[in-house]
Coordinates of C-alpha atoms in Angstrom, one line a residue:
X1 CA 102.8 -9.0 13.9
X2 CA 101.1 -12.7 14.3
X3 CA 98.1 -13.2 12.1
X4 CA 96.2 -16.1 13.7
X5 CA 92.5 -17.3 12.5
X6 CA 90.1 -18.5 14.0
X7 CA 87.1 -20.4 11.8
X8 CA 83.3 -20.2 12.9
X9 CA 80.4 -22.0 11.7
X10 CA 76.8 -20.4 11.3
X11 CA 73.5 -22.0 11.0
X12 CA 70.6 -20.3 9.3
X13 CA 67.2 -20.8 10.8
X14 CA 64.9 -23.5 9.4
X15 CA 62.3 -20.4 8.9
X16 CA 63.6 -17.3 7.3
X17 CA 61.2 -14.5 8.0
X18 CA 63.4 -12.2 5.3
X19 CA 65.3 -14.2 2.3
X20 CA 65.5 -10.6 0.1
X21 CA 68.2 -9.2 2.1
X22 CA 72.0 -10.8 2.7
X23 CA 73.1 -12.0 5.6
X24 CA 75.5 -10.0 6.9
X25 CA 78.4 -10.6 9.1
X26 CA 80.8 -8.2 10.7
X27 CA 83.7 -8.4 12.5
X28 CA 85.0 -6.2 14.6
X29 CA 88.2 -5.5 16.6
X30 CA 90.7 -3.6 18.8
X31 CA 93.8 -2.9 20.5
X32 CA 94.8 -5.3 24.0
X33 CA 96.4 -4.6 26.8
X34 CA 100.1 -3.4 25.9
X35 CA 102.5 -4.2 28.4
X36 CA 106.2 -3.7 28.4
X37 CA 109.2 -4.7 30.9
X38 CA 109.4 -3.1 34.1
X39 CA 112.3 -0.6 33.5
X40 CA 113.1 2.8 35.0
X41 CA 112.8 5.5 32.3
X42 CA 112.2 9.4 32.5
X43 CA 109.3 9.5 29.6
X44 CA 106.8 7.2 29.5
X45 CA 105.7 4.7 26.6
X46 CA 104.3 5.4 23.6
X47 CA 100.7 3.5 23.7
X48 CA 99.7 2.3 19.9
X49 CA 96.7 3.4 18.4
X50 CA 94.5 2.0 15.6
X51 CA 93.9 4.5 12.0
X52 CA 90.0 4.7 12.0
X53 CA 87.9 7.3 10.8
X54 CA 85.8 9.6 13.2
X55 CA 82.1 8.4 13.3
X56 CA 82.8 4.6 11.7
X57 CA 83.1 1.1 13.5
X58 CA 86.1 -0.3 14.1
X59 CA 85.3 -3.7 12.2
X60 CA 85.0 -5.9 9.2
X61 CA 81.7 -6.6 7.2
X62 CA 81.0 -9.1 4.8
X63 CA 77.9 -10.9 3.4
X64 CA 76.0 -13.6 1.7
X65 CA 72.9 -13.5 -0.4
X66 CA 70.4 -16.1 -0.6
X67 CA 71.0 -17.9 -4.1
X68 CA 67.6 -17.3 -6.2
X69 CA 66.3 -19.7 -8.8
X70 CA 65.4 -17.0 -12.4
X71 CA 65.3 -17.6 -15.4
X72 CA 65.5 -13.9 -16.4
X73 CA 68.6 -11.7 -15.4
X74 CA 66.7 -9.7 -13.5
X75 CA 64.3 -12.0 -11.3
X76 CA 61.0 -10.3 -12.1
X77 CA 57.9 -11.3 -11.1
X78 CA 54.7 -11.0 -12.7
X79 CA 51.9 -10.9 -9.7
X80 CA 48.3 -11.0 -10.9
X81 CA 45.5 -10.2 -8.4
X82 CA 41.9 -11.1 -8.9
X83 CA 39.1 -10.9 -5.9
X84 CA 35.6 -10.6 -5.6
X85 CA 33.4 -9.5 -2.7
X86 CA 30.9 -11.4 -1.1
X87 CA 28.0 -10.8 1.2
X88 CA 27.1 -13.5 3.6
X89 CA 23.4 -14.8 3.4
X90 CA 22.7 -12.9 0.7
X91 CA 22.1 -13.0 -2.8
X92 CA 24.4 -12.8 -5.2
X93 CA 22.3 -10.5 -7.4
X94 CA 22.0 -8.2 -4.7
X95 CA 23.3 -4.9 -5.4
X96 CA 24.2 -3.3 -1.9
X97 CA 25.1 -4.4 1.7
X98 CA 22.0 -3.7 4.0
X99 CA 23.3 -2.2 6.9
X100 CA 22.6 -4.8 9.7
X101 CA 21.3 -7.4 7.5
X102 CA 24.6 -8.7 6.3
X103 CA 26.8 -9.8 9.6
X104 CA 30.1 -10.8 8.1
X105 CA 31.3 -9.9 4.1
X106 CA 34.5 -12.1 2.1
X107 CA 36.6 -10.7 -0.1
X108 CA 38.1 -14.2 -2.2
X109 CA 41.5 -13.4 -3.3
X110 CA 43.1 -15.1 -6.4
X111 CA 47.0 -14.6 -6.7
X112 CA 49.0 -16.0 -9.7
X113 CA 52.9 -15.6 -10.5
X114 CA 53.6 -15.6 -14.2
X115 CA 57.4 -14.7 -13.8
X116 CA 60.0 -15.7 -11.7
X117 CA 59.6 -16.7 -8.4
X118 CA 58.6 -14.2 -6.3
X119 CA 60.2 -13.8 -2.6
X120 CA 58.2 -12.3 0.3
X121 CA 55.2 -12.4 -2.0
X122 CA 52.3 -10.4 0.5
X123 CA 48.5 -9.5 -0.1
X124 CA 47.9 -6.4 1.8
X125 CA 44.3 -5.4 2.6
X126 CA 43.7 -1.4 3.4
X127 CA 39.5 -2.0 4.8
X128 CA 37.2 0.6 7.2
X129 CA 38.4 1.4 10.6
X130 CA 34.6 -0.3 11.0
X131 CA 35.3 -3.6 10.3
X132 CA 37.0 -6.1 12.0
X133 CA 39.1 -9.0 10.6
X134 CA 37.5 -12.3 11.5
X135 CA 39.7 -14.9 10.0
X136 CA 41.7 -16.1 6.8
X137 CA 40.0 -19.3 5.4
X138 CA 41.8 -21.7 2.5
X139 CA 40.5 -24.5 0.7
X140 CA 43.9 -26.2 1.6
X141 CA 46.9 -25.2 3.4
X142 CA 48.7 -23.9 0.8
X143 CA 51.2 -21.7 3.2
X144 CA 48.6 -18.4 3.3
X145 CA 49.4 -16.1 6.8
X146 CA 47.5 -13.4 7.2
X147 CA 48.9 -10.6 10.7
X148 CA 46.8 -7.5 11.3
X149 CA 48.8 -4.9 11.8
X150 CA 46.4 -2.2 12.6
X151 CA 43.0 -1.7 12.5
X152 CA 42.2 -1.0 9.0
X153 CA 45.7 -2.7 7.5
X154 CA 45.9 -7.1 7.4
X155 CA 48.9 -8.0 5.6
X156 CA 49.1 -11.5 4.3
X157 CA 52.1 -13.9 3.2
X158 CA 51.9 -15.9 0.5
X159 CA 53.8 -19.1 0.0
X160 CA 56.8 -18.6 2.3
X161 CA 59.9 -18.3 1.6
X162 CA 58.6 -17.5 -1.9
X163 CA 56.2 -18.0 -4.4
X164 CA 56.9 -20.2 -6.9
X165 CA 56.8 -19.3 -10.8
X166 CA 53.4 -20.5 -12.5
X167 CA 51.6 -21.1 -9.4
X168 CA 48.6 -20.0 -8.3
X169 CA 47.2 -19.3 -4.6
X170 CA 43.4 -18.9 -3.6
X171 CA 41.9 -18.0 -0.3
X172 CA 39.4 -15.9 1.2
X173 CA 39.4 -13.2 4.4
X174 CA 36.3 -12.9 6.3
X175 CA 35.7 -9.3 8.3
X176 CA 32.5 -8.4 10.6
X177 CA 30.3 -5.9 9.2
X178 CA 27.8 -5.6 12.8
X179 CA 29.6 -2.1 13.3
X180 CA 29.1 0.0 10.5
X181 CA 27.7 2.9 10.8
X182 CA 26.4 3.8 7.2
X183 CA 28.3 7.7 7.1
X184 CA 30.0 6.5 3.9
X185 CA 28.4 5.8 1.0
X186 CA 30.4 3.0 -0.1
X187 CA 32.4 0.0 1.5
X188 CA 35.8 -0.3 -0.4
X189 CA 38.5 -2.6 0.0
X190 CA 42.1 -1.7 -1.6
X191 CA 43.8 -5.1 -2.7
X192 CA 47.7 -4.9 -3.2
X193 CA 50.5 -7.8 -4.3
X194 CA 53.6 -7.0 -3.9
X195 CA 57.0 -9.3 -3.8
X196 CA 60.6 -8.7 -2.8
X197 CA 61.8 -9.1 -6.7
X198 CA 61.5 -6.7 -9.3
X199 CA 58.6 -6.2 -11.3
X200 CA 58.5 -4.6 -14.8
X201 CA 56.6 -1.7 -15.1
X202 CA 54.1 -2.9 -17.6
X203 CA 52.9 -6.1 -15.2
X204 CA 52.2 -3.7 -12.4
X205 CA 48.5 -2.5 -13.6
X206 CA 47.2 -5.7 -12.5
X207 CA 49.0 -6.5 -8.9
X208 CA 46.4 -3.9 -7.3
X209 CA 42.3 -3.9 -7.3
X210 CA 39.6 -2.0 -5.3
X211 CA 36.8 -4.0 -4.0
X212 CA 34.0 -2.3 -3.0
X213 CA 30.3 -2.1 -2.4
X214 CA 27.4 0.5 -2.0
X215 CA 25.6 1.0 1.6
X216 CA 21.9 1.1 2.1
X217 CA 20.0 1.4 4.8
X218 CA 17.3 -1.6 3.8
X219 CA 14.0 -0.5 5.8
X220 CA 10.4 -2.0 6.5
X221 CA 8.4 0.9 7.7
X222 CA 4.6 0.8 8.2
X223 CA 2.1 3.4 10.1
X224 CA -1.1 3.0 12.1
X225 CA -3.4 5.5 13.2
X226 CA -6.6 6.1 15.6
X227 CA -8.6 8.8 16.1
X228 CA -10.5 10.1 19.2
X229 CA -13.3 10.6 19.3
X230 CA -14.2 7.8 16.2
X231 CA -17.6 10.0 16.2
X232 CA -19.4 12.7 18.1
X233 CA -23.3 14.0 17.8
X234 CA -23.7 17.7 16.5
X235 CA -27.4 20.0 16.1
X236 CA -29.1 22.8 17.8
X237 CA -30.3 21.0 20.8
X238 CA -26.8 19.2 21.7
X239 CA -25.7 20.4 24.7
X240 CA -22.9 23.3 24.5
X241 CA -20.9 21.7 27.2
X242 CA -20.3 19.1 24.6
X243 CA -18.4 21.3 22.9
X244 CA -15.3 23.6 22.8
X245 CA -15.6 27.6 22.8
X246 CA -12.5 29.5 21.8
X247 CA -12.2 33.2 23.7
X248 CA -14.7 35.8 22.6
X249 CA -16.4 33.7 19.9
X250 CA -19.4 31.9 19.3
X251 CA -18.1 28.7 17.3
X252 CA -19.0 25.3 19.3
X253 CA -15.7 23.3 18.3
X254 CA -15.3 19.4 18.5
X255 CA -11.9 18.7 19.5
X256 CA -9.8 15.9 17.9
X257 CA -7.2 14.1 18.5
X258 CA -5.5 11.8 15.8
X259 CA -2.1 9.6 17.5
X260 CA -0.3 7.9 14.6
X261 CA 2.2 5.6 15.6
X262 CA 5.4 4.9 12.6
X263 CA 7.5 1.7 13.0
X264 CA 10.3 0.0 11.7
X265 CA 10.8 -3.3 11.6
X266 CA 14.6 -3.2 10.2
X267 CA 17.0 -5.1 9.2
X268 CA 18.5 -1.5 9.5
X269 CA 18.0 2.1 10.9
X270 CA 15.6 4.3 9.1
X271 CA 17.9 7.5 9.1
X272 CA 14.8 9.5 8.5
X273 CA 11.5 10.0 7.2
X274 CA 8.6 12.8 6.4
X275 CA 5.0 11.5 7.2
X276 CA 2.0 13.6 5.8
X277 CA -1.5 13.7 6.8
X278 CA -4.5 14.8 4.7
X279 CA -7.9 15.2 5.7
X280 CA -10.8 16.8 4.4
X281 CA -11.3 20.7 5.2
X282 CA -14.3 22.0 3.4
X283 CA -17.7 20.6 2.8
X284 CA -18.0 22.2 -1.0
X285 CA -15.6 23.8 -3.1
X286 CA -16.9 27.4 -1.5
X287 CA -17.2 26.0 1.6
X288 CA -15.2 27.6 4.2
X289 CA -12.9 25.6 6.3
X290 CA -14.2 23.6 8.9
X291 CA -10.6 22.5 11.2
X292 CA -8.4 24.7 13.1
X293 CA -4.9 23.1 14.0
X294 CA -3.3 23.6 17.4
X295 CA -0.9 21.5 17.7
X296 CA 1.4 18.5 16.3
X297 CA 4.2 16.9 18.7
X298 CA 6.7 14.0 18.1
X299 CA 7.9 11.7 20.9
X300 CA 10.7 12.0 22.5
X301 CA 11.0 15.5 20.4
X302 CA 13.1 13.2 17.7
X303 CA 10.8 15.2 14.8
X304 CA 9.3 18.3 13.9
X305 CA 6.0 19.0 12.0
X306 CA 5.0 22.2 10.1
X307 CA 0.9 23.3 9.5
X308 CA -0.9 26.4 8.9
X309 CA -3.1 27.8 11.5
X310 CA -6.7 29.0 10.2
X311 CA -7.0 32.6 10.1
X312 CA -10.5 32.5 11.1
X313 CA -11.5 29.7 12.8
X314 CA -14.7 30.2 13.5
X315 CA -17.3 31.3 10.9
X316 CA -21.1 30.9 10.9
X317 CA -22.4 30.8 8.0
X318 CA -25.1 33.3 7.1
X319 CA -27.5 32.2 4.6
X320 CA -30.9 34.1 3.5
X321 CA -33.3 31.2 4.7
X322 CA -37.1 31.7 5.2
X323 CA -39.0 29.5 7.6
X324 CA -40.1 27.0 5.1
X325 CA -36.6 26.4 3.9
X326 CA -35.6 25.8 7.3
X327 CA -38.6 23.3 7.9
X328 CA -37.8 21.9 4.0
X329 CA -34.4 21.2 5.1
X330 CA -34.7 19.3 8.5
X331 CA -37.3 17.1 6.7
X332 CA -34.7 16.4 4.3
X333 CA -31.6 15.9 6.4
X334 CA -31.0 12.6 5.4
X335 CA -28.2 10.2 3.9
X336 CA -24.2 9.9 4.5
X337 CA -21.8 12.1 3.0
X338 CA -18.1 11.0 2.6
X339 CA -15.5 13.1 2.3
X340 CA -12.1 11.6 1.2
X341 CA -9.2 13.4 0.0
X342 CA -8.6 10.7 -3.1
X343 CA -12.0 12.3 -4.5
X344 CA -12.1 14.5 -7.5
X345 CA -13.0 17.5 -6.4
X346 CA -12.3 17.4 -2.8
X347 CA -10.6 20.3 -1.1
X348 CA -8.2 18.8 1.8
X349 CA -5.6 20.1 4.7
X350 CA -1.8 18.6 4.6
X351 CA 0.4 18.8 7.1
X352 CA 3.8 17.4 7.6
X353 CA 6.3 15.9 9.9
X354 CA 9.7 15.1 9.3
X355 CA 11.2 12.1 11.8
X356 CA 15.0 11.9 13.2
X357 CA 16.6 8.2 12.9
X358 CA 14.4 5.6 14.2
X359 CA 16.5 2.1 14.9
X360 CA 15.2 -1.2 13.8
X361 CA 12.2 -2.3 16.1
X362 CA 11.3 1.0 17.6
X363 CA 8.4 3.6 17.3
X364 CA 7.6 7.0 16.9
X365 CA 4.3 8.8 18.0
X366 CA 2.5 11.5 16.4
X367 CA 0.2 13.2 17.6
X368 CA -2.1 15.5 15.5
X369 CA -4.6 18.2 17.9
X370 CA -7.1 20.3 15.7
X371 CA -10.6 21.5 16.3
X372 CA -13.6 21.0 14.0
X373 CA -15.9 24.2 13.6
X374 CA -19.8 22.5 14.3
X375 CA -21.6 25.6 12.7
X376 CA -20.5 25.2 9.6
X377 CA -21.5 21.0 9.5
X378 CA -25.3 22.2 11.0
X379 CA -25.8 24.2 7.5
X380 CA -25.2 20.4 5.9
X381 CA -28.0 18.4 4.5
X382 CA -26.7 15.1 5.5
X383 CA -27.4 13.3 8.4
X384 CA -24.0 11.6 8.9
X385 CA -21.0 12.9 7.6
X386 CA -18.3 10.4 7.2
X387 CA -14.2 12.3 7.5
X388 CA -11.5 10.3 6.0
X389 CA -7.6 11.1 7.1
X390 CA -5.2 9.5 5.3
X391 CA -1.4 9.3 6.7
X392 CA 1.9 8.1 4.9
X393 CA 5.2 7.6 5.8
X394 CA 8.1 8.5 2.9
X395 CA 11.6 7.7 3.0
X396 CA 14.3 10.2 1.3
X397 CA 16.3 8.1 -1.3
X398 CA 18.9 10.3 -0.9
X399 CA 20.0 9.4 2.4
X400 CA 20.2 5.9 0.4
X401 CA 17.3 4.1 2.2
X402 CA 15.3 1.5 0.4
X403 CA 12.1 -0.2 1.2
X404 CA 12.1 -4.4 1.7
X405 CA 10.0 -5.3 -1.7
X406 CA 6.1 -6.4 -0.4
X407 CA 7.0 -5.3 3.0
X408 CA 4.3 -3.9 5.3
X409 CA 2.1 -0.7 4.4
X410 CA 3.4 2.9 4.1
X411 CA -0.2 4.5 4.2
X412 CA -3.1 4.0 7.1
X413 CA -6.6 5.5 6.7
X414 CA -8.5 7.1 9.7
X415 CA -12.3 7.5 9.9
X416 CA -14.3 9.2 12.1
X417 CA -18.1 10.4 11.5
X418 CA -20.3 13.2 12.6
X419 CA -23.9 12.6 13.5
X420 CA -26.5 15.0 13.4
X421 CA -29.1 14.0 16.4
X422 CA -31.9 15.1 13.7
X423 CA -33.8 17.5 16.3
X424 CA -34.9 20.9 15.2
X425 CA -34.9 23.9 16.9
X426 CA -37.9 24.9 19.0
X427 CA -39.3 27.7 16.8
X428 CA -39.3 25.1 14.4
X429 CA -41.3 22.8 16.4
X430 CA -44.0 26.0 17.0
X431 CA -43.9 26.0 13.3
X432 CA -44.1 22.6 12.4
X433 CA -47.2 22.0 14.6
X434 CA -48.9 25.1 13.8
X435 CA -48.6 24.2 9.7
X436 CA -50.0 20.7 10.7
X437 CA -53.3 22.0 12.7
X438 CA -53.8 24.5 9.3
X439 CA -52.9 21.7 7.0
X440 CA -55.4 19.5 8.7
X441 CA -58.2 22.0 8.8
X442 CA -57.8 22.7 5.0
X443 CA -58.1 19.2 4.9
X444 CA -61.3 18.8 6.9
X445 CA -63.1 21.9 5.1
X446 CA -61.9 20.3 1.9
X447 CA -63.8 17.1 2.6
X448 CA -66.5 18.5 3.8
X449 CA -67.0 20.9 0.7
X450 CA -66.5 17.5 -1.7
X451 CA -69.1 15.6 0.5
X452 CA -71.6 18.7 0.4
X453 CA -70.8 18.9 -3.1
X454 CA -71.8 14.8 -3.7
X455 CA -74.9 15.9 -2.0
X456 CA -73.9 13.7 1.1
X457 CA -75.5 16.6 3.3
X458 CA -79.3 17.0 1.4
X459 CA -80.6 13.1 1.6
X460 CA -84.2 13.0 2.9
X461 CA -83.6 11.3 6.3
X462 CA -87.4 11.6 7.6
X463 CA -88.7 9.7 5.0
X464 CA -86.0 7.2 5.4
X465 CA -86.9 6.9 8.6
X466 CA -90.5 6.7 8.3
X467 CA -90.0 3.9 5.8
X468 CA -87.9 1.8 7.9
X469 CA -90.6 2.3 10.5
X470 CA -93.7 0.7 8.8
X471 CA -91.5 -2.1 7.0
X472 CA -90.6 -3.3 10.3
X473 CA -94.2 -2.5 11.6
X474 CA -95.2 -5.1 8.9
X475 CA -92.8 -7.8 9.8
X476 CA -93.8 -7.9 13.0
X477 CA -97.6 -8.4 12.3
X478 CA -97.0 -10.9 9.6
X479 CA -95.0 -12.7 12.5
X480 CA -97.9 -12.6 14.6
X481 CA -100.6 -14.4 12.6
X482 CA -98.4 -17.3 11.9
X483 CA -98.0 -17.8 15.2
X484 CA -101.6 -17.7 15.6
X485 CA -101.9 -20.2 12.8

């Protein structure tokens, strides 16, 4: 058999993705074509055949390992991984990541090597399938790669082919944070370092770190309100038309409506909120109460509100009065009477809505429908009485929302008045004339009692007369003669 061999020469790429592994070369070989001399024979040749075992390659393997530079017999590396997270345009000392405040975050990465030098030395980042990798950013190029290689996994290399011993890289990865949607509590960020060489197991607590950061929705919620009608005229001679009459009662209701409008004004979306409303429902503390609620709806039905429906809307109130208490009290029906649920005292109605997500720069209406029982505000002795409904809109720190510090106001205050048109009825007006004309007559007969008393009528008016007569008579002669003269 003739050995002949033939010598190849191999060039290894400039740029060595993998300088771990060997390279590895293989041989392999076979049989040629076996020819023999032409020859007449009754059996055939025997054709050789090569021993190999079932399964394997017919060929030669052999291979070369990179030489490495270690001081240590076994080539460990001691990776140590330090990071920090950052928020863009914020604060340091902020605490959270307002959800649609803060467009991009950083995580800066610090990577040392205090062993050997470390081959296919990598910085892996595990991150939310809800943020996207922006780009890698380094003080100076200092041989930092960084591939995604899915969504929520960015793998970076670090000083290819390897990282030196004692040296120390720096850089920084930048992902959008537009799309998150706030479902987890908290934004975390696994950090791993990792290198082709061994690594003992007591340097291995600090090759890993977990970045993360809380999520809050950061809100600036304020509510307005109006009320229709701001003020309405009650009394006995006010036309009933003016008023509402429920089936089969007597009451004369004034309806109201109160629209309260809640906004937010961002940077994020106000997951949810309760708003309540309190106004005023009795004119004393045994006063019965004076509003009936229909009906409460929120826009767009993103909300729902809960209230309790008065049993017994309408009530007149039945009070043992006499004529003159009637006539005593119109005279005095006078003055303005608030009533304010922040009062001591004051009996008052809440009721209560609870909002669905509102985004940043929207609005949600409510609107409040209740009717006010007039009957029971004619037995008041005030002239004008002066309602005051106060709204405010809550958020639930559980579902992690916080309030932008001296943002706008959380509370509005509604006002609307009742005026009584200070007419009484018209037996009272029979009454009030008929005491004057007896009033005045006692009056008359009392003067002219005092006068006859004084003696005003038994002066001797004759004489008086008589008296005046002859001293004129006199002045008139007297007159003459010096004419005469």
């Amino acid at each position: 058999m003739d050995e002949t061999c033939h010598h190849y020469l191999a060039h290894v790429k400039r740029r060595v993705q993998d300088v771990i592994s060997p390279i590895v070369f293989e041989a392999a070989y076979s049989l040629g074509v076996h020819q023999t001399a032409e020859e007449e024979r009754e059996l055939p040749d025997l054709t050789p055949v090569l021993r190999w075992k079932k399964g394997q390659k017919i060929a030669q393997k052999n291979q070369t390992v990179f030489e490495r530079n270690c001081r240590s017999e076994d080539c460990a590396a001691d990776l140590q991984l330090r990071g920090k997270l950052l928020l863009s345009s914020v604060d340091e000392k902020t605490p959270y990541l307002a959800l649609g405040a803060v467009k991009n975050i950083s995580l800066n990465i610090s990577i040392s090597n205090l062993g050997d030098d470390a081959y296919d030395a990598n910085v892996s980042f595990n991150v939310s399938r809800e943020l996207f990798f922006i780009n890698m950013w380094q003080k100076e190029e200092m041989g930092v790669s960084c591939e995604l290689l899915e969504s929520d996994f960015l793998k970076c290399s670090v000083g290819f082919p390897f990282m030196r011993s004692k040296s120390k890289y720096e850089f920084s990865v930048i992902f959008d944070t537009s799309h998150l949607s706030g479902e987890e509590a908290v934004l975390s960020s696994i950090v791993t370092a990792q290198s082709g060489n061994v690594e003992r197991s007591e340097a291995l607590h600090d090759n890993a770190l977990t970045l993360t950061v809380p999520l809050v929705h950061e809100v600036d919620t304020s509510i307005t309100g109006i009320v229709s009608p701001t003020s309405f005229v009650y009394g006995e001679s006010v036309d009933a038309s003016n008023f509402l009459q429920l089936d089969d009662q007597e009451c004369h209701f004034q309806p109201l409506n109160i629209t309260l409008q809640v906004y937010n004004t961002g940077p994020s979306t106000l997951p949810g909120a309760s708003v309540s409303i309190s106004f005023p429902s009795r004119l004393s503390p045994g006063g019965a109460e004076m509003f009936q609620v229909q009906d409460m709806v929120v826009s767009q039905e993103k909300g729902n509100c809960s209230f309790q429906r008065n049993p017994t809307p309408c009530i007149i109130p039945q009070e043992q009065e006499n004529i003159f208490h009637t006539i005593f009290a119109f005279f005095t029906k006078s003055g303005r009477k608030v009533l304010d649920c922040e009062k001591p005292g004051s009996f008052c109605q809440t009721v209560r809505c609870n909002l669905s997500a509102l985004p940043r720069e929207e609005s949600r209406t409510i609107d409040l429908y209740m009717l006010l029982n007039t009957e029971i505000l004619k037995k008041d002795s005030s002239s004008v009485i002066q309602f005051m409904a106060r709204a405010k809109v809550k958020v639930d720190p559980a579902l992690r929302v916080v309030e932008i510090p001296n943002g706008n106001p959380e509370e509005t205050l509604v006002v609307f008045e009742a005026l009584h048109n200070l007419e009484p009825r018209g037996y009272v007006v029979g009454w009030i004339i008929a005491i004057s004309l007896l009033v005045g007559i006692l009056i008359f007969l009392l003067l002219a009692v005092l006068l006859w008393k004084m003696g005003f009528f038994r002066r001797r008016y004759k004489e008086i007369i008589e008296a005046e007569k002859n001293r004129k008579e006199n002045e008139d002669g007297w007159d003459w003669v010096q004419k005469n003269q």
